[in-house]
Amino acid sequence: MRSIVYYLREFFRPEWVRKFFFAKTAPLVAPSYFKDYPSLTGKECTQCLTCMMICPAPGAIAVLHKKGGWEPEIYPGHCIRCGLCVEACPEGVLSSGRILDVTSRDRTAFSSWYRLQVDDTLCMRCGNCCVSCPVNREVDPQLAGTGTSASDEVIMRIEGGRVTILHEEKCTGCKTCENNCPNRAIRVARMVEGIQGEEEAEA
Amino acid sequence: MSILQEIKNAVRSRSIHVAYVDVGSCNGCDIEVLACLAPRYDIEQYGIYVHNNPREADVLLVIGSVTPQWVDKLRDIWEKIPEPKAAVAIGNCPISGCVYARRGTLTTPPVENYIPIAAQVPGCPPRPTEILSAILSVAPLIYKDYEEKHR
């Protein structure tokens, strides 16, 4: 009989009643290392668009001209919170979680370059790419028509009836050659490589 | 407000029944919804019950960018849910299509084109706490004083 009374009394303990009727686990907060949507740090954006180029989600980030200058904007319905824009930005305009702390501690960065590739089966050797390239035009103003050039400093020229790429590293990624190619034979690809421990790491 | 309505409000705030439907996603958001059921987040301590049956659901969690096979089925599911009802879009896919919103894709986001959406939880995937707080904040907007409003 007494045991039944003790048993029933258990259910009238205020602590038990509170635990039974209300949430038991503490309110859960996001941990400090959680990569939330990137937020602005207040540093000045130079509109290099590295963040937009590295973003894997379509329409997630745009660099907009606001009153105080250029400013990246994140769209939450599109952003996948991968944090690549935070890592890639050379100015540290964006921050998210502890990405900036980790990259400065480990001295990691992204290095990027442009790769030019000509598909010889599609290329018809018109030389449009060599002529239209703004870098080529600056190096060799004589370059015209057939796309042949006497200068060795041009990015690409027609040599022996086919396009030869001489100085890939001078490419600025403007894709003028791609737009002027009549059958999409030339392709400009942006290559990105993660690097660590180099002093002058440019993104 | 009548006492009966107050009792209904109190009971309904602790009895939210949820069905979730994946209309073509990568399953990342499904796993986050399932993580809500796990002891760490424990969705049932807030009075939210996952039945996955539209006939007894109050809240429909829609996950994924809509594939063609789901267009009519999603409407059927929405019509099976008794009033009052609400749909919550979980993740980026039902909002924008996220990484599936590319040229030549078969999916046709956003999900708002097919059923009315009461709340959106962006993220790829969203945290379980974000899903939880979205359900908890959308439920009172729809179920509180329902009979008074729709007399």
GROMACS .gro file of C-alpha atoms in nm:
model
  354
    1MET     CA    1   0.000   0.000   0.000
    2ARG     CA    2   0.277   0.242   0.096
    3SER     CA    3   0.468   0.163  -0.216
    4ILE     CA    4   0.167   0.260  -0.427
    5VAL     CA    5   0.143   0.592  -0.243
    6TYR     CA    6   0.512   0.660  -0.303
    7TYR     CA    7   0.470   0.564  -0.663
    8LEU     CA    8   0.179   0.803  -0.714
    9ARG     CA    9   0.355   1.080  -0.524
   10GLU     CA   10   0.634   1.066  -0.779
   11PHE     CA   11   0.395   1.204  -1.041
   12PHE     CA   12   0.317   1.514  -0.836
   13ARG     CA   13   0.676   1.628  -0.801
   14PRO     CA   14   0.695   1.968  -0.975
   15GLU     CA   15   1.024   1.874  -1.137
   16TRP     CA   16   0.875   1.562  -1.287
   17VAL     CA   17   0.565   1.747  -1.408
   18ARG     CA   18   0.779   2.015  -1.571
   19LYS     CA   19   1.001   1.758  -1.741
   20PHE     CA   20   0.699   1.567  -1.865
   21PHE     CA   21   0.513   1.859  -2.017
   22PHE     CA   22   0.789   2.083  -2.147
   23ALA     CA   23   1.093   2.053  -2.372
   24LYS     CA   24   1.370   1.857  -2.208
   25THR     CA   25   1.684   1.936  -2.400
   26ALA     CA   26   1.838   2.279  -2.369
   27PRO     CA   27   1.765   2.519  -2.656
   28LEU     CA   28   2.008   2.424  -2.926
   29VAL     CA   29   2.224   2.698  -3.069
   30ALA     CA   30   2.450   2.677  -3.373
   31PRO     CA   31   2.810   2.602  -3.275
   32SER     CA   32   3.072   2.874  -3.331
   33TYR     CA   33   3.235   2.681  -3.616
   34PHE     CA   34   2.907   2.658  -3.811
   35LYS     CA   35   2.944   2.807  -4.157
   36ASP     CA   36   2.641   3.032  -4.179
   37TYR     CA   37   2.561   3.254  -4.476
   38PRO     CA   38   2.865   3.473  -4.541
   39SER     CA   39   2.841   3.817  -4.381
   40LEU     CA   40   3.027   4.134  -4.465
   41THR     CA   41   3.334   4.222  -4.259
   42GLY     CA   42   3.330   4.587  -4.367
   43LYS     CA   43   3.647   4.570  -4.574
   44GLU     CA   44   3.641   4.730  -4.916
   45CYS     CA   45   3.539   4.518  -5.216
   46THR     CA   46   3.752   4.569  -5.526
   47GLN     CA   47   3.505   4.402  -5.765
   48CYS     CA   48   3.750   4.133  -5.877
   49LEU     CA   49   3.450   3.892  -5.892
   50THR     CA   50   3.658   3.598  -5.760
   51CYS     CA   51   3.368   3.506  -5.531
   52MET     CA   52   3.121   3.492  -5.820
   53MET     CA   53   3.359   3.287  -6.034
   54ILE     CA   54   3.423   3.021  -5.767
   55CYS     CA   55   3.061   2.991  -5.647
   56PRO     CA   56   2.921   2.646  -5.734
   57ALA     CA   57   2.553   2.735  -5.686
   58PRO     CA   58   2.383   2.931  -5.965
   59GLY     CA   59   2.262   3.274  -5.860
   60ALA     CA   60   2.388   3.255  -5.504
   61ILE     CA   61   2.618   3.559  -5.498
   62ALA     CA   62   2.627   3.885  -5.690
   63VAL     CA   63   2.859   4.181  -5.657
   64LEU     CA   64   2.636   4.486  -5.664
   65HIS     CA   65   2.708   4.856  -5.679
   66LYS     CA   66   2.566   5.013  -5.366
   67LYS     CA   67   2.593   5.365  -5.230
   68GLY     CA   68   2.929   5.309  -5.062
   69GLY     CA   69   3.082   5.119  -5.354
   70TRP     CA   70   3.085   4.756  -5.461
   71GLU     CA   71   2.944   4.501  -5.224
   72PRO     CA   72   2.880   4.125  -5.255
   73GLU     CA   73   2.529   4.010  -5.177
   74ILE     CA   74   2.433   3.653  -5.080
   75TYR     CA   75   2.092   3.512  -5.174
   76PRO     CA   76   1.987   3.262  -4.902
   77GLY     CA   77   1.750   3.061  -5.124
   78HIS     CA   78   2.040   2.982  -5.358
   79CYS     CA   79   2.351   2.974  -5.135
   80ILE     CA   80   2.468   2.629  -5.024
   81ARG     CA   81   2.694   2.765  -4.748
   82CYS     CA   82   3.007   2.596  -4.883
   83GLY     CA   83   3.222   2.894  -4.784
   84LEU     CA   84   3.428   2.897  -5.104
   85CYS     CA   85   3.362   3.269  -5.165
   86VAL     CA   86   3.493   3.347  -4.816
   87GLU     CA   87   3.809   3.147  -4.882
   88ALA     CA   88   3.864   3.280  -5.234
   89CYS     CA   89   3.821   3.652  -5.163
   90PRO     CA   90   4.168   3.812  -5.161
   91GLU     CA   91   4.048   4.113  -4.959
   92GLY     CA   92   3.862   3.927  -4.683
   93VAL     CA   93   3.537   4.106  -4.756
   94LEU     CA   94   3.323   3.814  -4.644
   95SER     CA   95   3.338   3.604  -4.330
   96SER     CA   96   3.157   3.289  -4.222
   97GLY     CA   97   3.218   3.073  -3.915
   98ARG     CA   98   3.589   3.036  -3.853
   99ILE     CA   99   3.696   3.000  -4.217
  100LEU     CA  100   3.906   3.319  -4.212
  101ASP     CA  101   4.083   3.213  -3.890
  102VAL     CA  102   4.165   2.870  -4.032
  103THR     CA  103   4.290   3.001  -4.367
  104SER     CA  104   4.516   3.258  -4.199
  105ARG     CA  105   4.648   2.996  -3.956
  106ASP     CA  106   4.715   2.733  -4.222
  107ARG     CA  107   4.812   2.994  -4.482
  108THR     CA  108   4.590   2.837  -4.745
  109ALA     CA  109   4.464   3.017  -5.053
  110PHE     CA  110   4.344   2.957  -5.403
  111SER     CA  111   4.559   3.024  -5.707
  112SER     CA  112   4.388   3.047  -6.041
  113TRP     CA  113   4.483   3.071  -6.405
  114TYR     CA  114   4.317   3.043  -6.742
  115ARG     CA  115   4.363   2.747  -6.967
  116LEU     CA  116   4.317   2.773  -7.342
  117GLN     CA  117   4.222   2.465  -7.534
  118VAL     CA  118   4.166   2.434  -7.908
  119ASP     CA  119   3.978   2.138  -8.049
  120ASP     CA  120   4.163   2.066  -8.373
  121THR     CA  121   3.873   1.868  -8.517
  122LEU     CA  122   3.644   2.173  -8.490
  123CYS     CA  123   3.901   2.447  -8.560
  124MET     CA  124   3.901   2.569  -8.919
  125ARG     CA  125   4.213   2.785  -8.883
  126CYS     CA  126   4.038   3.115  -8.955
  127GLY     CA  127   4.249   3.298  -8.699
  128ASN     CA  128   3.955   3.492  -8.552
  129CYS     CA  129   4.067   3.407  -8.196
  130CYS     CA  130   4.418   3.540  -8.250
  131VAL     CA  131   4.292   3.860  -8.414
  132SER     CA  132   4.014   3.937  -8.167
  133CYS     CA  133   4.222   3.877  -7.850
  134PRO     CA  134   4.275   4.219  -7.681
  135VAL     CA  135   4.607   4.108  -7.530
  136ASN     CA  136   4.734   3.998  -7.872
  137ARG     CA  137   4.630   4.328  -8.024
  138GLU     CA  138   4.826   4.522  -7.764
  139VAL     CA  139   5.141   4.309  -7.803
  140ASP     CA  140   5.139   4.303  -8.182
  141PRO     CA  141   4.931   4.577  -8.349
  142GLN     CA  142   5.024   4.431  -8.689
  143LEU     CA  143   4.831   4.111  -8.614
  144ALA     CA  144   4.538   4.093  -8.855
  145GLY     CA  145   4.367   3.889  -9.118
  146THR     CA  146   4.518   3.543  -9.115
  147GLY     CA  147   4.621   3.548  -8.749
  148THR     CA  148   4.990   3.494  -8.818
  149SER     CA  149   5.232   3.704  -8.620
  150ALA     CA  150   5.604   3.769  -8.619
  151SER     CA  151   5.603   3.838  -8.245
  152ASP     CA  152   5.678   3.557  -7.997
  153GLU     CA  153   5.505   3.747  -7.715
  154VAL     CA  154   5.145   3.696  -7.830
  155ILE     CA  155   4.916   3.451  -7.648
  156MET     CA  156   4.840   3.253  -7.961
  157ARG     CA  157   4.900   3.270  -8.332
  158ILE     CA  158   4.848   3.061  -8.644
  159GLU     CA  159   5.162   2.862  -8.707
  160GLY     CA  160   5.186   2.619  -8.995
  161GLY     CA  161   4.812   2.622  -9.053
  162ARG     CA  162   4.701   2.562  -8.695
  163VAL     CA  163   4.653   2.760  -8.374
  164THR     CA  164   4.953   2.746  -8.143
  165ILE     CA  165   4.925   2.871  -7.789
  166LEU     CA  166   5.248   3.039  -7.678
  167HIS     CA  167   5.175   3.232  -7.359
  168GLU     CA  168   4.875   3.093  -7.177
  169GLU     CA  169   4.968   3.280  -6.858
  170LYS     CA  170   4.892   3.618  -7.022
  171CYS     CA  171   4.525   3.532  -7.070
  172THR     CA  172   4.289   3.754  -6.869
  173GLY     CA  173   3.985   3.530  -6.913
  174CYS     CA  174   3.779   3.780  -7.110
  175LYS     CA  175   3.656   3.504  -7.347
  176THR     CA  176   3.659   3.735  -7.651
  177CYS     CA  177   3.818   3.451  -7.852
  178GLU     CA  178   3.539   3.214  -7.746
  179ASN     CA  179   3.274   3.462  -7.858
  180ASN     CA  180   3.443   3.523  -8.193
  181CYS     CA  181   3.507   3.158  -8.276
  182PRO     CA  182   3.261   3.055  -8.553
  183ASN     CA  183   3.235   2.690  -8.443
  184ARG     CA  184   3.321   2.694  -8.073
  185ALA     CA  185   3.658   2.527  -8.118
  186ILE     CA  186   3.845   2.736  -7.861
  187ARG     CA  187   3.759   2.705  -7.495
  188VAL     CA  188   3.873   2.921  -7.204
  189ALA     CA  189   3.862   2.744  -6.870
  190ARG     CA  190   3.940   2.893  -6.531
  191MET     CA  191   4.156   2.654  -6.333
  192VAL     CA  192   4.168   2.682  -5.953
  193GLU     CA  193   4.417   2.514  -5.727
  194GLY     CA  194   4.434   2.512  -5.350
  195ILE     CA  195   4.779   2.607  -5.225
  196GLN     CA  196   4.929   2.612  -4.878
  197GLY     CA  197   5.225   2.779  -4.714
  198GLU     CA  198   5.331   3.010  -4.995
  199GLU     CA  199   5.418   3.364  -4.896
  200GLU     CA  200   5.259   3.558  -5.178
  201ALA     CA  201   4.935   3.368  -5.228
  202GLU     CA  202   4.712   3.543  -5.475
  203ALA     CA  203   4.356   3.433  -5.512
  204MET     CA  204  -1.259   3.442  -2.702
  205SER     CA  205  -1.436   3.142  -2.564
  206ILE     CA  206  -1.278   2.907  -2.314
  207LEU     CA  207  -1.325   2.622  -2.557
  208GLN     CA  208  -1.115   2.804  -2.813
  209GLU     CA  209  -0.841   2.863  -2.555
  210ILE     CA  210  -0.832   2.495  -2.472
  211LYS     CA  211  -0.811   2.413  -2.841
  212ASN     CA  212  -0.524   2.657  -2.886
  213ALA     CA  213  -0.333   2.509  -2.592
  214VAL     CA  214  -0.381   2.152  -2.712
  215ARG     CA  215  -0.303   2.231  -3.075
  216SER     CA  216   0.021   2.408  -2.986
  217ARG     CA  217   0.145   2.073  -2.849
  218SER     CA  218   0.000   1.853  -3.121
  219ILE     CA  219   0.139   1.938  -3.463
  220HIS     CA  220   0.131   1.649  -3.707
  221VAL     CA  221   0.380   1.651  -3.989
  222ALA     CA  222   0.409   1.472  -4.321
  223TYR     CA  223   0.712   1.516  -4.539
  224VAL     CA  224   0.742   1.457  -4.910
  225ASP     CA  225   1.057   1.451  -5.120
  226VAL     CA  226   0.977   1.570  -5.471
  227GLY     CA  227   1.323   1.513  -5.612
  228SER     CA  228   1.621   1.623  -5.408
  229CYS     CA  229   1.961   1.481  -5.319
  230ASN     CA  230   1.826   1.337  -4.988
  231GLY     CA  231   2.042   1.575  -4.784
  232CYS     CA  232   1.739   1.760  -4.650
  233ASP     CA  233   1.558   1.429  -4.581
  234ILE     CA  234   1.845   1.332  -4.356
  235GLU     CA  235   1.821   1.666  -4.174
  236VAL     CA  236   1.446   1.609  -4.120
  237LEU     CA  237   1.524   1.263  -3.985
  238ALA     CA  238   1.791   1.415  -3.759
  239CYS     CA  239   1.509   1.618  -3.599
  240LEU     CA  240   1.359   1.287  -3.485
  241ALA     CA  241   1.685   1.173  -3.325
  242PRO     CA  242   1.739   1.221  -2.948
  243ARG     CA  243   1.973   1.517  -2.995
  244TYR     CA  244   1.700   1.738  -3.142
  245ASP     CA  245   1.398   1.523  -3.044
  246ILE     CA  246   1.114   1.686  -3.238
  247GLU     CA  247   0.846   1.506  -3.031
  248GLN     CA  248   0.929   1.688  -2.709
  249TYR     CA  249   0.787   2.001  -2.875
  250GLY     CA  250   0.465   1.816  -2.958
  251ILE     CA  251   0.547   1.764  -3.325
  252TYR     CA  252   0.468   1.417  -3.455
  253VAL     CA  253   0.585   1.281  -3.788
  254HIS     CA  254   0.336   1.037  -3.938
  255ASN     CA  255   0.403   1.075  -4.307
  256ASN     CA  256   0.034   1.035  -4.377
  257PRO     CA  257  -0.129   1.336  -4.547
  258ARG     CA  258  -0.475   1.243  -4.416
  259GLU     CA  259  -0.374   1.321  -4.059
  260ALA     CA  260  -0.115   1.589  -4.125
  261ASP     CA  261  -0.127   1.957  -4.032
  262VAL     CA  262   0.206   2.062  -4.180
  263LEU     CA  263   0.354   1.934  -4.504
  264LEU     CA  264   0.731   1.957  -4.539
  265VAL     CA  265   0.818   1.979  -4.908
  266ILE     CA  266   1.174   1.883  -4.995
  267GLY     CA  267   1.335   1.901  -5.335
  268SER     CA  268   1.302   2.070  -5.670
  269VAL     CA  269   0.995   1.935  -5.845
  270THR     CA  270   1.049   1.660  -6.101
  271PRO     CA  271   0.786   1.608  -6.374
  272GLN     CA  272   0.658   1.286  -6.215
  273TRP     CA  273   0.577   1.472  -5.894
  274VAL     CA  274   0.381   1.765  -6.037
  275ASP     CA  275   0.034   1.605  -6.021
  276LYS     CA  276   0.114   1.381  -5.724
  277LEU     CA  277   0.224   1.677  -5.512
  278ARG     CA  278  -0.111   1.848  -5.577
  279ASP     CA  279  -0.293   1.525  -5.483
  280ILE     CA  280  -0.105   1.504  -5.155
  281TRP     CA  281  -0.180   1.869  -5.080
  282GLU     CA  282  -0.551   1.818  -5.146
  283LYS     CA  283  -0.562   1.513  -4.918
  284ILE     CA  284  -0.448   1.715  -4.617
  285PRO     CA  285  -0.751   1.833  -4.415
  286GLU     CA  286  -0.795   2.202  -4.331
  287PRO     CA  287  -0.628   2.384  -4.158
  288LYS     CA  288  -0.302   2.307  -4.335
  289ALA     CA  289   0.033   2.462  -4.416
  290ALA     CA  290   0.326   2.370  -4.638
  291VAL     CA  291   0.685   2.446  -4.545
  292ALA     CA  292   0.959   2.439  -4.808
  293ILE     CA  293   1.272   2.277  -4.664
  294GLY     CA  294   1.605   2.364  -4.821
  295ASN     CA  295   1.709   2.560  -5.127
  296CYS     CA  296   1.565   2.320  -5.384
  297PRO     CA  297   1.194   2.407  -5.343
  298ILE     CA  298   1.282   2.778  -5.328
  299SER     CA  299   1.518   2.817  -5.622
  300GLY     CA  300   1.622   2.474  -5.747
  301CYS     CA  301   1.971   2.541  -5.606
  302VAL     CA  302   2.231   2.331  -5.789
  303TYR     CA  303   1.962   2.166  -6.004
  304ALA     CA  304   1.856   2.499  -6.157
  305ARG     CA  305   2.079   2.463  -6.461
  306ARG     CA  306   2.026   2.470  -6.834
  307GLY     CA  307   1.878   2.145  -6.964
  308THR     CA  308   1.753   2.031  -6.625
  309LEU     CA  309   1.429   1.834  -6.594
  310THR     CA  310   1.325   1.982  -6.260
  311THR     CA  311   1.081   2.274  -6.252
  312PRO     CA  312   1.131   2.473  -5.931
  313PRO     CA  313   1.001   2.663  -5.738
  314VAL     CA  314   0.743   2.450  -5.560
  315GLU     CA  315   0.526   2.763  -5.505
  316ASN     CA  316   0.403   2.713  -5.862
  317TYR     CA  317   0.215   2.402  -5.753
  318ILE     CA  318   0.104   2.442  -5.391
  319PRO     CA  319   0.086   2.746  -5.158
  320ILE     CA  320   0.391   2.768  -4.934
  321ALA     CA  321   0.356   2.919  -4.587
  322ALA     CA  322   0.723   2.928  -4.489
  323GLN     CA  323   1.062   2.872  -4.645
  324VAL     CA  324   1.371   2.734  -4.472
  325PRO     CA  325   1.673   2.817  -4.689
  326GLY     CA  326   1.994   2.618  -4.657
  327CYS     CA  327   2.163   2.335  -4.838
  328PRO     CA  328   2.076   2.157  -4.616
  329PRO     CA  329   1.922   2.365  -4.333
  330ARG     CA  330   2.019   2.283  -3.976
  331PRO     CA  331   1.766   2.065  -3.785
  332THR     CA  332   1.717   2.353  -3.540
  333GLU     CA  333   1.617   2.578  -3.829
  334ILE     CA  334   1.360   2.321  -3.947
  335LEU     CA  335   1.228   2.285  -3.591
  336SER     CA  336   1.191   2.656  -3.530
  337ALA     CA  337   1.023   2.701  -3.869
  338ILE     CA  338   0.756   2.440  -3.788
  339LEU     CA  339   0.706   2.583  -3.440
  340SER     CA  340   0.668   2.939  -3.567
  341VAL     CA  341   0.443   2.861  -3.863
  342ALA     CA  342   0.198   2.640  -3.669
  343PRO     CA  343   0.045   2.907  -3.440
  344LEU     CA  344  -0.008   3.142  -3.735
  345ILE     CA  345  -0.243   2.890  -3.893
  346TYR     CA  346  -0.399   2.695  -3.605
  347LYS     CA  347  -0.442   2.963  -3.340
  348ASP     CA  348  -0.809   3.077  -3.316
  349TYR     CA  349  -0.890   2.882  -3.632
  350GLU     CA  350  -1.261   2.843  -3.547
  351GLU     CA  351  -1.292   3.210  -3.445
  352LYS     CA  352  -1.140   3.329  -3.769
  353HIS     CA  353  -1.343   3.095  -3.993
  354ARG     CA  354  -1.682   3.116  -3.826
   0.00000   0.00000   0.00000
